[in-house]
mmCIF file of C-alpha atoms in Angstrom:
data_model
loop_
_atom_site.group_PDB
_atom_site.id
_atom_site.type_symbol
_atom_site.label_atom_id
_atom_site.label_comp_id
_atom_site.label_asym_id
_atom_site.label_seq_id
_atom_site.Cartn_x
_atom_site.Cartn_y
_atom_site.Cartn_z
ATOM 1 C CA MET H 1 31.789 -12.132 27.619
ATOM 2 C CA THR H 2 33.373 -9.467 25.301
ATOM 3 C CA ASP H 3 32.176 -5.144 25.589
ATOM 4 C CA SER H 4 29.237 -5.557 22.973
ATOM 5 C CA ASP H 5 27.398 -8.937 24.781
ATOM 6 C CA ALA H 6 27.609 -6.564 27.481
ATOM 7 C CA ALA H 7 25.314 -4.454 25.721
ATOM 8 C CA ILE H 8 22.911 -7.468 24.192
ATOM 9 C CA SER H 9 20.341 -8.461 27.025
ATOM 10 C CA MET H 10 21.505 -12.342 28.336
ATOM 11 C CA PHE H 11 17.365 -13.466 26.395
ATOM 12 C CA GLU H 12 18.432 -12.286 23.181
ATOM 13 C CA ARG H 13 22.109 -14.176 23.163
ATOM 14 C CA ILE H 14 20.055 -16.997 24.052
ATOM 15 C CA GLY H 15 17.178 -16.444 21.050
ATOM 16 C CA GLY H 16 14.460 -15.014 22.349
ATOM 17 C CA SER H 17 12.079 -16.494 23.519
ATOM 18 C CA ALA H 18 11.768 -19.165 20.665
ATOM 19 C CA THR H 19 14.592 -20.578 23.519
ATOM 20 C CA ILE H 20 12.747 -20.257 26.753
ATOM 21 C CA ASP H 21 10.133 -22.166 25.154
ATOM 22 C CA ARG H 22 11.726 -25.125 24.057
ATOM 23 C CA MET H 23 14.726 -25.172 27.212
ATOM 24 C CA VAL H 24 11.766 -24.756 29.557
ATOM 25 C CA ASP H 25 9.864 -27.465 28.094
ATOM 26 C CA ARG H 26 12.759 -29.585 27.758
ATOM 27 C CA PHE H 27 14.026 -28.907 31.005
ATOM 28 C CA TYR H 28 10.645 -30.264 32.019
ATOM 29 C CA ASP H 29 10.676 -33.313 29.984
ATOM 30 C CA ARG H 30 14.266 -34.031 32.046
ATOM 31 C CA MET H 31 12.424 -33.431 35.038
ATOM 32 C CA ASP H 32 9.744 -35.926 34.672
ATOM 33 C CA THR H 33 12.221 -38.387 32.815
ATOM 34 C CA LEU H 34 15.173 -39.086 34.431
ATOM 35 C CA PRO H 35 15.413 -40.937 37.804
ATOM 36 C CA GLU H 36 18.048 -38.400 39.470
ATOM 37 C CA ALA H 37 15.692 -35.918 38.959
ATOM 38 C CA GLN H 38 13.144 -37.932 40.941
ATOM 39 C CA VAL H 39 13.848 -36.196 44.980
ATOM 40 C CA ILE H 40 12.458 -32.553 42.477
ATOM 41 C CA ARG H 41 9.396 -34.120 40.203
ATOM 42 C CA ALA H 42 7.660 -35.105 43.949
ATOM 43 C CA MET H 43 7.415 -31.496 44.398
ATOM 44 C CA HIS H 44 5.685 -30.557 41.186
ATOM 45 C CA ALA H 45 1.754 -30.590 40.507
ATOM 46 C CA ASP H 46 0.876 -34.164 38.089
ATOM 47 C CA ASP H 47 0.094 -31.772 34.874
ATOM 48 C CA LEU H 48 3.557 -28.865 34.682
ATOM 49 C CA GLY H 49 1.211 -27.223 31.995
ATOM 50 C CA LEU H 50 0.728 -24.210 34.409
ATOM 51 C CA ILE H 51 4.730 -24.452 36.262
ATOM 52 C CA ARG H 52 6.118 -24.679 32.321
ATOM 53 C CA ASP H 53 3.758 -21.362 31.704
ATOM 54 C CA VAL H 54 4.986 -19.865 35.413
ATOM 55 C CA LEU H 55 8.733 -20.587 34.452
ATOM 56 C CA LYS H 56 9.619 -19.317 30.835
ATOM 57 C CA ARG H 57 7.222 -15.750 32.277
ATOM 58 C CA TYR H 58 10.074 -15.445 34.179
ATOM 59 C CA LEU H 59 13.195 -16.654 32.554
ATOM 60 C CA THR H 60 11.857 -14.372 30.013
ATOM 61 C CA GLU H 61 12.110 -11.501 32.651
ATOM 62 C CA TRP H 62 15.407 -12.456 34.160
ATOM 63 C CA THR H 63 17.624 -13.229 31.195
ATOM 64 C CA GLY H 64 16.336 -9.491 29.568
ATOM 65 C CA GLY H 65 13.103 -9.839 27.533
ATOM 66 C CA PRO H 66 9.611 -8.489 27.927
ATOM 67 C CA LYS H 67 8.408 -8.862 31.580
ATOM 68 C CA LEU H 68 6.038 -11.019 31.520
ATOM 69 C CA TYR H 69 5.923 -12.301 35.016
ATOM 70 C CA SER H 70 5.940 -9.667 37.303
ATOM 71 C CA PRO H 71 3.055 -7.377 36.095
ATOM 72 C CA GLU H 72 0.565 -10.590 37.691
ATOM 73 C CA LYS H 73 2.734 -12.010 40.014
ATOM 74 C CA GLY H 74 4.866 -9.159 42.118
ATOM 75 C CA HIS H 75 8.496 -9.398 42.640
ATOM 76 C CA PRO H 76 9.809 -12.891 41.561
ATOM 77 C CA ARG H 77 10.859 -13.296 45.976
ATOM 78 C CA LEU H 78 11.939 -16.830 45.065
ATOM 79 C CA ARG H 79 12.969 -18.262 48.350
ATOM 80 C CA GLN H 80 9.951 -16.545 50.227
ATOM 81 C CA ARG H 81 7.431 -18.971 46.965
ATOM 82 C CA HIS H 82 9.404 -22.113 47.908
ATOM 83 C CA LEU H 83 9.710 -22.243 51.510
ATOM 84 C CA GLY H 84 7.394 -24.742 51.559
ATOM 85 C CA PHE H 85 9.819 -27.129 50.409
ATOM 86 C CA ALA H 86 13.025 -28.463 51.732
ATOM 87 C CA ILE H 87 15.587 -28.068 48.770
ATOM 88 C CA GLY H 88 18.914 -28.751 49.924
ATOM 89 C CA ASP H 89 22.303 -30.242 47.963
ATOM 90 C CA SER H 90 20.702 -32.990 46.402
ATOM 91 C CA GLU H 91 17.979 -31.158 45.189
ATOM 92 C CA ARG H 92 19.431 -28.173 44.045
ATOM 93 C CA ASP H 93 21.608 -30.682 42.130
ATOM 94 C CA ALA H 94 18.649 -32.484 40.073
ATOM 95 C CA TRP H 95 17.259 -28.862 40.094
ATOM 96 C CA LEU H 96 20.803 -27.835 38.062
ATOM 97 C CA LEU H 97 21.336 -31.348 36.368
ATOM 98 C CA CYS H 98 17.617 -30.781 34.252
ATOM 99 C CA MET H 99 17.750 -27.266 33.724
ATOM 100 C CA ARG H 100 22.167 -27.533 31.705
ATOM 101 C CA GLY H 101 20.774 -30.680 29.877
ATOM 102 C CA ALA H 102 17.983 -28.166 28.291
ATOM 103 C CA LEU H 103 20.950 -25.522 28.136
ATOM 104 C CA GLU H 104 22.714 -27.792 27.012
ATOM 105 C CA GLU H 105 20.210 -28.752 24.446
ATOM 106 C CA THR H 106 19.185 -25.751 23.471
ATOM 107 C CA VAL H 107 21.274 -22.518 23.647
ATOM 108 C CA THR H 108 23.444 -22.960 20.575
ATOM 109 C CA ASP H 109 25.821 -20.256 21.318
ATOM 110 C CA PRO H 110 28.529 -21.865 23.713
ATOM 111 C CA ALA H 111 29.571 -18.158 25.732
ATOM 112 C CA ALA H 112 25.774 -17.532 26.229
ATOM 113 C CA ARG H 113 25.129 -20.665 27.212
ATOM 114 C CA GLN H 114 28.438 -20.962 29.582
ATOM 115 C CA ASP H 115 26.486 -17.574 31.521
ATOM 116 C CA LEU H 116 23.640 -18.168 31.691
ATOM 117 C CA ASP H 117 24.917 -21.557 33.593
ATOM 118 C CA ARG H 118 27.056 -19.681 36.071
ATOM 119 C CA ALA H 119 24.197 -17.511 36.455
ATOM 120 C CA ILE H 120 21.693 -20.123 36.809
ATOM 121 C CA SER H 121 23.682 -21.861 38.757
ATOM 122 C CA GLY H 122 23.460 -19.511 41.534
ATOM 123 C CA LEU H 123 19.958 -19.181 41.602
ATOM 124 C CA ALA H 124 19.895 -22.936 42.526
ATOM 125 C CA ASP H 125 22.425 -22.736 45.124
ATOM 126 C CA TRP H 126 20.974 -19.562 46.691
ATOM 127 C CA MET H 127 17.387 -21.559 46.983
ATOM 128 C CA ARG H 128 18.690 -23.736 49.584
ATOM 129 C CA ASN H 129 16.866 -23.613 52.233
ATOM 130 C CA ARG H 130 18.309 -26.148 54.421
ATOM 131 C CA GLN H 131 21.368 -27.938 54.760
#
């Protein structure tokens, strides 16, 4: 990342709302179809429409875009919100498989994609709540 990149939010670097929307849609499409993602698909409702919207709002805010998540949901408290789900290495890896595929398909700037992948990987690892 260059000094000029640091002044620009990740939200702007990846292309804003349009990219977030495509990325989240591709993420859930992958989760819905990849056999390796069945372990995390089973944690979700049959209809993914509501959770797609929540993740779009969360990622918009998390990447430095408009505050679309916290005014409605409050502090993300991601680990607390996911305590009802057993998240270990295999769940983390399935989530990352889907997200990395979505990043590859939607984030055209290689440096921004690498930086976002690094941040998302740390977040996914932090979400584990079992061995």
